[in-house]
PDB file of C-alpha atoms in Angstrom:
ATOM      1  CA  MET U   1      -0.046   0.173  -0.664  1.00 74.00           C
ATOM      2  CA  SER U   2       3.117   2.447   0.024  1.00 78.00           C
ATOM      3  CA  GLY U   3       4.106   2.059  -3.008  1.00 80.00           C
ATOM      4  CA  THR U   4       7.235  -0.027  -2.803  1.00 86.00           C
ATOM      5  CA  ILE U   5       8.191  -3.109  -4.678  1.00 88.00           C
ATOM      6  CA  ILE U   6      10.552  -5.430  -2.684  1.00 90.00           C
ATOM      7  CA  LEU U   7      12.284  -8.571  -3.803  1.00 89.00           C
ATOM      8  CA  ALA U   8      13.277 -11.306  -1.530  1.00 90.00           C
ATOM      9  CA  ASP U   9      15.321 -14.341  -2.119  1.00 87.00           C
ATOM     10  CA  GLN U  10      15.683 -17.560  -0.253  1.00 89.00           C
ATOM     11  CA  GLN U  11      17.975 -16.168   2.495  1.00 90.00           C
ATOM     12  CA  GLY U  12      16.204 -13.423   3.299  1.00 89.00           C
ATOM     13  CA  GLN U  13      17.645 -10.744   2.197  1.00 92.00           C
ATOM     14  CA  GLU U  14      14.866  -8.029   0.714  1.00 92.00           C
ATOM     15  CA  LYS U  15      16.617  -5.516  -2.016  1.00 90.00           C
ATOM     16  CA  LEU U  16      14.574  -2.197  -2.317  1.00 90.00           C
ATOM     17  CA  ILE U  17      12.902  -2.150  -6.429  1.00 86.00           C
ATOM     18  CA  VAL U  18      10.172   0.613  -6.372  1.00 88.00           C
ATOM     19  CA  ASN U  19       9.516   3.680  -3.994  1.00 86.00           C
ATOM     20  CA  ALA U  20       7.132   5.523  -4.908  1.00 82.00           C
ATOM     21  CA  ASN U  21       6.334   7.521  -2.457  1.00 80.00           C
ATOM     22  CA  SER U  22       2.432   6.981  -2.269  1.00 82.00           C
ATOM     23  CA  ARG U  23       0.014   5.662  -1.294  1.00 84.00           C
ATOM     24  CA  VAL U  24      -1.285   2.921  -4.574  1.00 86.00           C
ATOM     25  CA  SER U  25      -4.208   0.707  -5.828  1.00 85.00           C
ATOM     26  CA  SER U  26      -2.909  -1.988  -8.315  1.00 87.00           C
ATOM     27  CA  ALA U  27      -0.325  -2.803 -10.451  1.00 88.00           C
ATOM     28  CA  SER U  28      -0.496  -3.577 -14.171  1.00 92.00           C
ATOM     29  CA  MET U  29       2.151  -5.351 -17.130  1.00 94.00           C
ATOM     30  CA  LEU U  30       0.630  -3.599 -19.623  1.00 93.00           C
ATOM     31  CA  ASP U  31       0.036  -5.281 -23.480  1.00 89.00           C
ATOM     32  CA  SER U  32       3.614  -2.802 -24.391  1.00 89.00           C
ATOM     33  CA  GLY U  33       5.763  -4.610 -21.851  1.00 92.00           C
ATOM     34  CA  ASN U  34       5.574  -1.364 -19.013  1.00 94.00           C
ATOM     35  CA  PHE U  35       4.818  -2.457 -15.808  1.00 93.00           C
ATOM     36  CA  VAL U  36       2.929   0.381 -13.959  1.00 92.00           C
ATOM     37  CA  LEU U  37       1.574   1.254 -10.016  1.00 90.00           C
ATOM     38  CA  TYR U  38      -1.446   3.274  -9.891  1.00 90.00           C
ATOM     39  CA  SER U  39      -2.499   6.191  -7.628  1.00 86.00           C
ATOM     40  CA  ASP U  40      -4.519   5.280  -4.659  1.00 77.00           C
ATOM     41  CA  ASN U  41      -6.719   7.862  -5.376  1.00 74.00           C
ATOM     42  CA  ASN U  42      -6.933   7.997  -9.112  1.00 65.00           C
ATOM     43  CA  ASN U  43      -6.911   4.866 -10.944  1.00 66.00           C
ATOM     44  CA  SER U  44      -5.825   5.877 -14.340  1.00 75.00           C
ATOM     45  CA  SER U  45      -2.887   7.906 -12.955  1.00 87.00           C
ATOM     46  CA  ILE U  46       0.709   6.222 -13.258  1.00 90.00           C
ATOM     47  CA  ILE U  47       2.746   6.985  -9.850  1.00 89.00           C
ATOM     48  CA  TRP U  48       6.204   5.089 -11.063  1.00 91.00           C
ATOM     49  CA  GLN U  49       6.327   2.894 -13.905  1.00 93.00           C
ATOM     50  CA  SER U  50       8.793   0.393 -15.286  1.00 94.00           C
ATOM     51  CA  PHE U  51       9.708   2.259 -19.327  1.00 95.00           C
ATOM     52  CA  ASP U  52      12.046   5.117 -16.860  1.00 93.00           C
ATOM     53  CA  HIS U  53      14.134   3.201 -15.686  1.00 93.00           C
ATOM     54  CA  PRO U  54      15.956   1.185 -18.673  1.00 94.00           C
ATOM     55  CA  THR U  55      18.492  -0.732 -17.910  1.00 94.00           C
ATOM     56  CA  ASP U  56      19.736  -3.039 -21.384  1.00 96.00           C
ATOM     57  CA  THR U  57      16.408  -2.873 -23.298  1.00 97.00           C
ATOM     58  CA  LEU U  58      14.260   0.151 -24.547  1.00 97.00           C
ATOM     59  CA  LEU U  59      10.928  -1.370 -25.622  1.00 96.00           C
ATOM     60  CA  GLY U  60       8.387   0.112 -28.676  1.00 93.00           C
ATOM     61  CA  SER U  61       7.211   2.963 -27.528  1.00 93.00           C
ATOM     62  CA  GLN U  62       9.525   3.507 -25.036  1.00 95.00           C
ATOM     63  CA  SER U  63      12.256   6.057 -25.218  1.00 95.00           C
ATOM     64  CA  LEU U  64      16.038   6.698 -23.454  1.00 96.00           C
ATOM     65  CA  PRO U  65      15.420  11.175 -22.527  1.00 93.00           C
ATOM     66  CA  SER U  66      18.329  13.492 -22.509  1.00 92.00           C
ATOM     67  CA  GLY U  67      21.227  12.306 -20.127  1.00 91.00           C
ATOM     68  CA  GLY U  68      19.869   8.714 -20.237  1.00 94.00           C
ATOM     69  CA  GLN U  69      21.751   5.610 -20.445  1.00 95.00           C
ATOM     70  CA  LEU U  70      21.160   1.848 -21.630  1.00 97.00           C
ATOM     71  CA  SER U  71      24.028  -0.863 -19.920  1.00 96.00           C
ATOM     72  CA  SER U  72      24.727  -4.041 -21.522  1.00 95.00           C
ATOM     73  CA  SER U  73      24.696  -7.211 -19.254  1.00 93.00           C
ATOM     74  CA  LEU U  74      28.289  -8.666 -18.369  1.00 87.00           C
ATOM     75  CA  SER U  75      27.822 -12.018 -19.625  1.00 84.00           C
ATOM     76  CA  GLU U  76      24.947 -14.151 -22.466  1.00 84.00           C
ATOM     77  CA  THR U  77      23.877 -15.415 -19.056  1.00 85.00           C
ATOM     78  CA  ASN U  78      25.183 -12.796 -16.064  1.00 85.00           C
ATOM     79  CA  HIS U  79      22.581 -10.090 -16.189  1.00 87.00           C
ATOM     80  CA  SER U  80      24.926  -7.947 -14.068  1.00 88.00           C
ATOM     81  CA  THR U  81      26.084  -4.731 -15.281  1.00 90.00           C
ATOM     82  CA  GLY U  82      29.061  -4.839 -18.067  1.00 90.00           C
ATOM     83  CA  LYS U  83      31.240  -3.558 -19.822  1.00 91.00           C
ATOM     84  CA  PHE U  84      29.705  -0.582 -22.066  1.00 94.00           C
ATOM     85  CA  LEU U  85      27.323   1.809 -22.148  1.00 95.00           C
ATOM     86  CA  LEU U  86      24.861   3.689 -24.225  1.00 96.00           C
ATOM     87  CA  ASN U  87      23.867   7.348 -23.736  1.00 94.00           C
ATOM     88  CA  MET U  88      22.266   9.800 -24.917  1.00 94.00           C
ATOM     89  CA  GLN U  89      24.767  12.877 -24.207  1.00 91.00           C
ATOM     90  CA  VAL U  90      23.256  16.179 -23.649  1.00 89.00           C
ATOM     91  CA  ASP U  91      24.677  17.496 -26.591  1.00 88.00           C
ATOM     92  CA  GLY U  92      22.362  15.523 -29.094  1.00 89.00           C
ATOM     93  CA  ASN U  93      24.426  12.747 -29.783  1.00 91.00           C
ATOM     94  CA  LEU U  94      23.984   9.419 -29.471  1.00 94.00           C
ATOM     95  CA  VAL U  95      26.988   7.178 -28.604  1.00 93.00           C
ATOM     96  CA  LEU U  96      28.003   3.613 -27.761  1.00 94.00           C
ATOM     97  CA  TYR U  97      31.717   3.528 -25.302  1.00 91.00           C
ATOM     98  CA  PRO U  98      33.621   1.004 -22.384  1.00 90.00           C
ATOM     99  CA  ALA U  99      31.900   1.482 -19.606  1.00 86.00           C
ATOM    100  CA  TYR U 100      35.303   1.852 -18.010  1.00 76.00           C
ATOM    101  CA  THR U 101      35.840   5.276 -19.681  1.00 69.00           C
ATOM    102  CA  ALA U 102      35.607   8.533 -16.796  1.00 58.00           C
ATOM    103  CA  GLU U 103      32.847  10.406 -19.574  1.00 55.00           C
ATOM    104  CA  SER U 104      31.051   9.493 -22.806  1.00 50.00           C
ATOM    105  CA  LEU U 105      33.555  11.717 -24.587  1.00 57.00           C
ATOM    106  CA  ASP U 106      33.371  11.293 -28.077  1.00 60.00           C
ATOM    107  CA  PHE U 107      36.755   9.934 -28.800  1.00 69.00           C
ATOM    108  CA  ASP U 108      36.108   7.400 -26.384  1.00 79.00           C
ATOM    109  CA  ALA U 109      32.647   5.807 -28.684  1.00 87.00           C
ATOM    110  CA  TYR U 110      33.797   3.405 -30.983  1.00 90.00           C
ATOM    111  CA  TRP U 111      30.216   4.067 -32.518  1.00 92.00           C
ATOM    112  CA  THR U 112      27.660   7.432 -32.548  1.00 92.00           C
ATOM    113  CA  SER U 113      25.022   9.025 -34.366  1.00 92.00           C
ATOM    114  CA  ASP U 114      26.720  11.688 -34.816  1.00 89.00           C
ATOM    115  CA  THR U 115      23.465  13.619 -34.367  1.00 88.00           C
ATOM    116  CA  GLY U 116      25.478  16.669 -31.909  1.00 80.00           C
ATOM    117  CA  THR U 117      24.909  20.412 -32.352  1.00 71.00           C
ATOM    118  CA  ALA U 118      27.846  21.729 -34.213  1.00 60.00           C
ATOM    119  CA  SER U 119      28.372  24.717 -31.514  1.00 55.00           C
ATOM    120  CA  GLY U 120      29.176  21.277 -28.688  1.00 55.00           C
ATOM    121  CA  SER U 121      26.040  22.434 -26.456  1.00 59.00           C
ATOM    122  CA  VAL U 122      24.405  21.092 -24.146  1.00 62.00           C
ATOM    123  CA  ASN U 123      20.135  20.529 -22.866  1.00 64.00           C
ATOM    124  CA  VAL U 124      19.210  20.609 -26.764  1.00 72.00           C
ATOM    125  CA  ASN U 125      16.658  18.027 -24.994  1.00 85.00           C
ATOM    126  CA  SER U 126      17.141  15.389 -27.280  1.00 90.00           C
ATOM    127  CA  HIS U 127      15.853  11.634 -26.444  1.00 93.00           C
ATOM    128  CA  LEU U 128      15.843   8.257 -28.221  1.00 95.00           C
ATOM    129  CA  TYR U 129      12.502   6.572 -29.625  1.00 95.00           C
ATOM    130  CA  LEU U 130      11.664   3.109 -30.393  1.00 95.00           C
ATOM    131  CA  ASN U 131       8.123   3.644 -32.471  1.00 91.00           C
ATOM    132  CA  LYS U 132       5.738   0.820 -31.838  1.00 87.00           C
ATOM    133  CA  THR U 133       6.384   0.142 -36.732  1.00 89.00           C
ATOM    134  CA  GLY U 134      10.279  -0.948 -35.523  1.00 91.00           C
ATOM    135  CA  LEU U 135      11.439   2.445 -35.884  1.00 93.00           C
ATOM    136  CA  LEU U 136      14.725   4.076 -33.747  1.00 94.00           C
ATOM    137  CA  GLN U 137      14.446   7.701 -33.886  1.00 94.00           C
ATOM    138  CA  ILE U 138      16.476  10.942 -32.820  1.00 94.00           C
ATOM    139  CA  TRP U 139      13.579  13.530 -31.540  1.00 92.00           C
ATOM    140  CA  ASN U 140      14.447  16.724 -29.838  1.00 88.00           C
ATOM    141  CA  SER U 141      11.947  17.900 -27.476  1.00 78.00           C
ATOM    142  CA  ASN U 142      11.960  21.616 -27.029  1.00 68.00           C
ATOM    143  CA  SER U 143       8.892  22.643 -29.744  1.00 60.00           C
ATOM    144  CA  ASP U 144       5.837  21.419 -28.575  1.00 59.00           C
ATOM    145  CA  TYR U 145       5.838  19.083 -30.998  1.00 62.00           C
ATOM    146  CA  GLY U 146       8.846  17.571 -31.079  1.00 70.00           C
ATOM    147  CA  CYS U 147      10.736  18.093 -33.956  1.00 87.00           C
ATOM    148  CA  LEU U 148      12.601  14.312 -35.384  1.00 89.00           C
ATOM    149  CA  ILE U 149      16.436  15.193 -35.903  1.00 89.00           C
ATOM    150  CA  ASN U 150      17.441  11.607 -37.163  1.00 91.00           C
ATOM    151  CA  THR U 151      16.052   8.229 -38.313  1.00 92.00           C
ATOM    152  CA  LEU U 152      18.555   5.555 -37.414  1.00 92.00           C
ATOM    153  CA  ASN U 153      17.977   2.160 -39.217  1.00 89.00           C
ATOM    154  CA  ASP U 154      15.444   2.076 -42.417  1.00 78.00           C
ATOM    155  CA  ALA U 155      13.441  -1.011 -41.262  1.00 57.00           C
ATOM    156  CA  GLU U 156      10.544  -0.118 -43.956  1.00 56.00           C
ATOM    157  CA  GLU U 157      10.279  -4.369 -45.450  1.00 52.00           C
ATOM    158  CA  TYR U 158       9.989  -5.425 -41.995  1.00 54.00           C
ATOM    159  CA  GLN U 159       7.570  -2.556 -40.962  1.00 54.00           C
ATOM    160  CA  ASN U 160       4.199  -4.238 -39.425  1.00 50.00           C
ATOM    161  CA  THR U 161       5.166  -7.851 -41.366  1.00 49.00           C
ATOM    162  CA  GLY U 162       2.974  -9.620 -38.764  1.00 47.00           C
ATOM    163  CA  GLY U 163       0.886  -6.265 -38.328  1.00 51.00           C
ATOM    164  CA  ASN U 164      -0.092  -5.993 -34.645  1.00 55.00           C
ATOM    165  CA  GLN U 165       1.468  -8.986 -34.217  1.00 82.00           C
ATOM    166  CA  THR U 166       5.011  -7.998 -34.282  1.00 88.00           C
ATOM    167  CA  ILE U 167       7.345  -6.733 -31.401  1.00 91.00           C
ATOM    168  CA  TYR U 168      10.230  -5.054 -31.527  1.00 93.00           C
ATOM    169  CA  ARG U 169      12.750  -4.574 -28.588  1.00 95.00           C
ATOM    170  CA  ALA U 170      16.252  -2.587 -29.646  1.00 97.00           C
ATOM    171  CA  THR U 171      19.019  -4.118 -26.327  1.00 97.00           C
ATOM    172  CA  LEU U 172      22.600  -3.320 -25.726  1.00 97.00           C
ATOM    173  CA  ASN U 173      24.568  -6.398 -25.746  1.00 95.00           C
ATOM    174  CA  PHE U 174      27.188  -7.456 -23.960  1.00 91.00           C
ATOM    175  CA  ASP U 175      29.588  -8.121 -27.085  1.00 90.00           C
ATOM    176  CA  GLY U 176      28.693  -4.353 -26.744  1.00 92.00           C
ATOM    177  CA  PHE U 177      26.352  -3.743 -30.177  1.00 94.00           C
ATOM    178  CA  PHE U 178      23.366  -2.281 -30.184  1.00 96.00           C
ATOM    179  CA  ARG U 179      20.592  -4.030 -31.962  1.00 95.00           C
ATOM    180  CA  LEU U 180      16.942  -4.207 -33.054  1.00 96.00           C
ATOM    181  CA  HIS U 181      14.850  -7.273 -32.690  1.00 94.00           C
ATOM    182  CA  ALA U 182      11.700  -8.038 -34.329  1.00 93.00           C
ATOM    183  CA  HIS U 183      10.565 -11.030 -33.023  1.00 91.00           C
ATOM    184  CA  TYR U 184       6.805 -11.958 -35.099  1.00 89.00           C
ATOM    185  CA  VAL U 185       3.726 -13.491 -32.657  1.00 86.00           C
ATOM    186  CA  ASN U 186       2.042 -15.452 -35.437  1.00 85.00           C
ATOM    187  CA  ASN U 187       4.923 -17.480 -35.743  1.00 85.00           C
ATOM    188  CA  GLY U 188       7.406 -16.967 -32.661  1.00 85.00           C
ATOM    189  CA  SER U 189      10.226 -16.034 -35.070  1.00 88.00           C
ATOM    190  CA  ASP U 190      12.597 -13.865 -34.645  1.00 90.00           C
ATOM    191  CA  LYS U 191      14.575 -11.816 -36.683  1.00 91.00           C
ATOM    192  CA  ILE U 192      17.774  -9.208 -35.578  1.00 92.00           C
ATOM    193  CA  ILE U 193      16.158  -5.846 -39.140  1.00 91.00           C
ATOM    194  CA  ALA U 194      19.694  -3.528 -37.631  1.00 93.00           C
ATOM    195  CA  ARG U 195      22.726  -2.988 -35.203  1.00 92.00           C
ATOM    196  CA  PHE U 196      24.874  -0.781 -34.119  1.00 94.00           C
ATOM    197  CA  PRO U 197      27.595  -0.159 -35.406  1.00 92.00           C
ATOM    198  CA  LYS U 198      27.399  -2.212 -38.635  1.00 88.00           C
ATOM    199  CA  ILE U 199      31.075  -3.761 -38.094  1.00 78.00           C
ATOM    200  CA  ILE U 200      30.947  -7.716 -38.359  1.00 68.00           C
ATOM    201  CA  ARG U 201      33.172  -8.180 -36.360  1.00 76.00           C
ATOM    202  CA  THR U 202      33.610  -7.701 -32.765  1.00 80.00           C
ATOM    203  CA  CYS U 203      37.078  -7.293 -32.334  1.00 85.00           C
ATOM    204  CA  GLU U 204      37.077  -4.300 -34.111  1.00 84.00           C
ATOM    205  CA  VAL U 205      34.560  -2.781 -30.667  1.00 88.00           C
ATOM    206  CA  LYS U 206      36.236  -0.788 -27.911  1.00 87.00           C
ATOM    207  CA  GLY U 207      36.791  -3.250 -24.954  1.00 87.00           C
ATOM    208  CA  PHE U 208      35.365  -6.147 -26.963  1.00 88.00           C
ATOM    209  CA  CYS U 209      38.323  -8.416 -24.571  1.00 90.00           C
ATOM    210  CA  GLY U 210      39.148  -7.144 -21.170  1.00 87.00           C
ATOM    211  CA  PHE U 211      42.212  -5.911 -19.870  1.00 89.00           C
ATOM    212  CA  ASN U 212      45.460  -7.880 -20.522  1.00 93.00           C
ATOM    213  CA  SER U 213      44.090  -9.835 -22.810  1.00 93.00           C
ATOM    214  CA  TYR U 214      43.417  -9.097 -26.365  1.00 93.00           C
ATOM    215  CA  CYS U 215      41.117  -9.923 -29.837  1.00 92.00           C
ATOM    216  CA  THR U 216      41.728 -12.817 -32.564  1.00 90.00           C
ATOM    217  CA  ILE U 217      39.632 -14.014 -35.465  1.00 85.00           C
ATOM    218  CA  ASN U 218      40.173 -18.071 -36.358  1.00 82.00           C
ATOM    219  CA  ASP U 219      37.631 -18.992 -39.357  1.00 77.00           C
ATOM    220  CA  ASP U 220      35.698 -16.019 -38.452  1.00 73.00           C
ATOM    221  CA  LYS U 221      34.844 -16.780 -34.899  1.00 79.00           C
ATOM    222  CA  GLN U 222      36.699 -13.900 -32.647  1.00 84.00           C
ATOM    223  CA  PHE U 223      38.570 -14.713 -29.426  1.00 89.00           C
ATOM    224  CA  CYS U 224      40.718 -13.785 -26.742  1.00 92.00           C
ATOM    225  CA  SER U 225      43.717 -14.276 -25.594  1.00 94.00           C
ATOM    226  CA  CYS U 226      45.781 -13.141 -22.739  1.00 95.00           C
ATOM    227  CA  LEU U 227      48.589 -11.155 -22.799  1.00 93.00           C
ATOM    228  CA  ASN U 228      52.345 -13.711 -21.660  1.00 92.00           C
ATOM    229  CA  GLY U 229      52.486 -13.955 -18.077  1.00 92.00           C
ATOM    230  CA  TYR U 230      48.050 -13.813 -17.480  1.00 95.00           C
ATOM    231  CA  LYS U 231      45.527 -15.757 -16.981  1.00 94.00           C
ATOM    232  CA  PHE U 232      41.918 -15.609 -17.767  1.00 95.00           C
ATOM    233  CA  ILE U 233      39.920 -14.040 -15.162  1.00 92.00           C
ATOM    234  CA  ASP U 234      37.184 -16.601 -15.487  1.00 90.00           C
ATOM    235  CA  GLU U 235      38.128 -19.349 -17.925  1.00 90.00           C
ATOM    236  CA  ASN U 236      34.038 -19.869 -19.159  1.00 86.00           C
ATOM    237  CA  GLU U 237      33.698 -15.798 -19.296  1.00 85.00           C
ATOM    238  CA  ARG U 238      36.557 -14.749 -21.480  1.00 88.00           C
ATOM    239  CA  THR U 239      35.784 -11.691 -22.221  1.00 86.00           C
ATOM    240  CA  LEU U 240      36.437 -10.692 -18.508  1.00 85.00           C
ATOM    241  CA  GLY U 241      40.204 -10.365 -19.487  1.00 90.00           C
ATOM    242  CA  CYS U 242      42.959 -11.633 -18.131  1.00 95.00           C
ATOM    243  CA  GLU U 243      44.517 -11.717 -14.682  1.00 94.00           C
ATOM    244  CA  ARG U 244      48.723 -12.397 -13.666  1.00 93.00           C
ATOM    245  CA  ASN U 245      49.191 -15.692 -13.321  1.00 89.00           C
ATOM    246  CA  TYR U 246      51.824 -15.943 -10.202  1.00 80.00           C
ATOM    247  CA  SER U 247      52.855 -19.482 -10.844  1.00 75.00           C
ATOM    248  CA  LYS U 248      54.492 -18.732 -13.909  1.00 61.00           C
ATOM    249  CA  VAL U 249      56.695 -15.893 -13.010  1.00 54.00           C
ATOM    250  CA  GLU U 250      60.129 -17.597 -13.902  1.00 55.00           C
ATOM    251  CA  CYS U 251      63.065 -16.250 -12.609  1.00 53.00           C
ATOM    252  CA  ARG U 252      66.503 -14.789 -14.808  1.00 54.00           C
ATOM    253  CA  GLY U 253      69.895 -14.753 -13.963  1.00 54.00           C
ATOM    254  CA  ASP U 254      72.347 -16.165 -12.791  1.00 55.00           C
ATOM    255  CA  LYS U 255      73.814 -17.555  -9.201  1.00 53.00           C
ATOM    256  CA  ASP U 256      76.831 -16.365  -8.961  1.00 50.00           C
TER     257      ASP U 256
END
């Protein structure tokens, strides 16, 4: 009733997920994928919604506001915060860059939408929007009606393929690629209809392999390898980087 949602694990540890700071009458999972809490005073008044708190994914009709960001997962199976960020910068530029950089500067990015203001001014109030027909667009909200700055993908051949039975999502994946997916409800199939950057090899993504490692290609597959004297932090997750292998440190020199 107080507007809080708490996640409790088997050990009894609790984590606060939502604190709406208001009395709540009900909660609902909308067909759009948005989870909402309704006010105690007005069942049509939304006081909290999951669409305002994206992690690694945008769904159809969801926006990433100016200054907002998506964070990749650590791996395909580990969904804690990973190594890459997608930032809708306050200068209007959408950028992808490694999370270990101190600031989201353009020269740290391995992909940019090139929609930033020429003067570099901030607070242009741009936002990334995924519409229900599968178009990823950057809008400027300074005017009353909004102004379309750029459409990032050409998805006309995929538009309304399944009518209202097509669900779109844009996800920043663990490998650093921002991919737009179409899920066709009628036959249960999925298709990647756009990705950013458009390069093919993950070795070209800055930071794909972690610290003290490097990326190589063999038979069109990408592999992370450790520098000499280092070992993988996790053999099962080789993109996490490498650490010193002290068991293989050699002592050189002659004893008098």
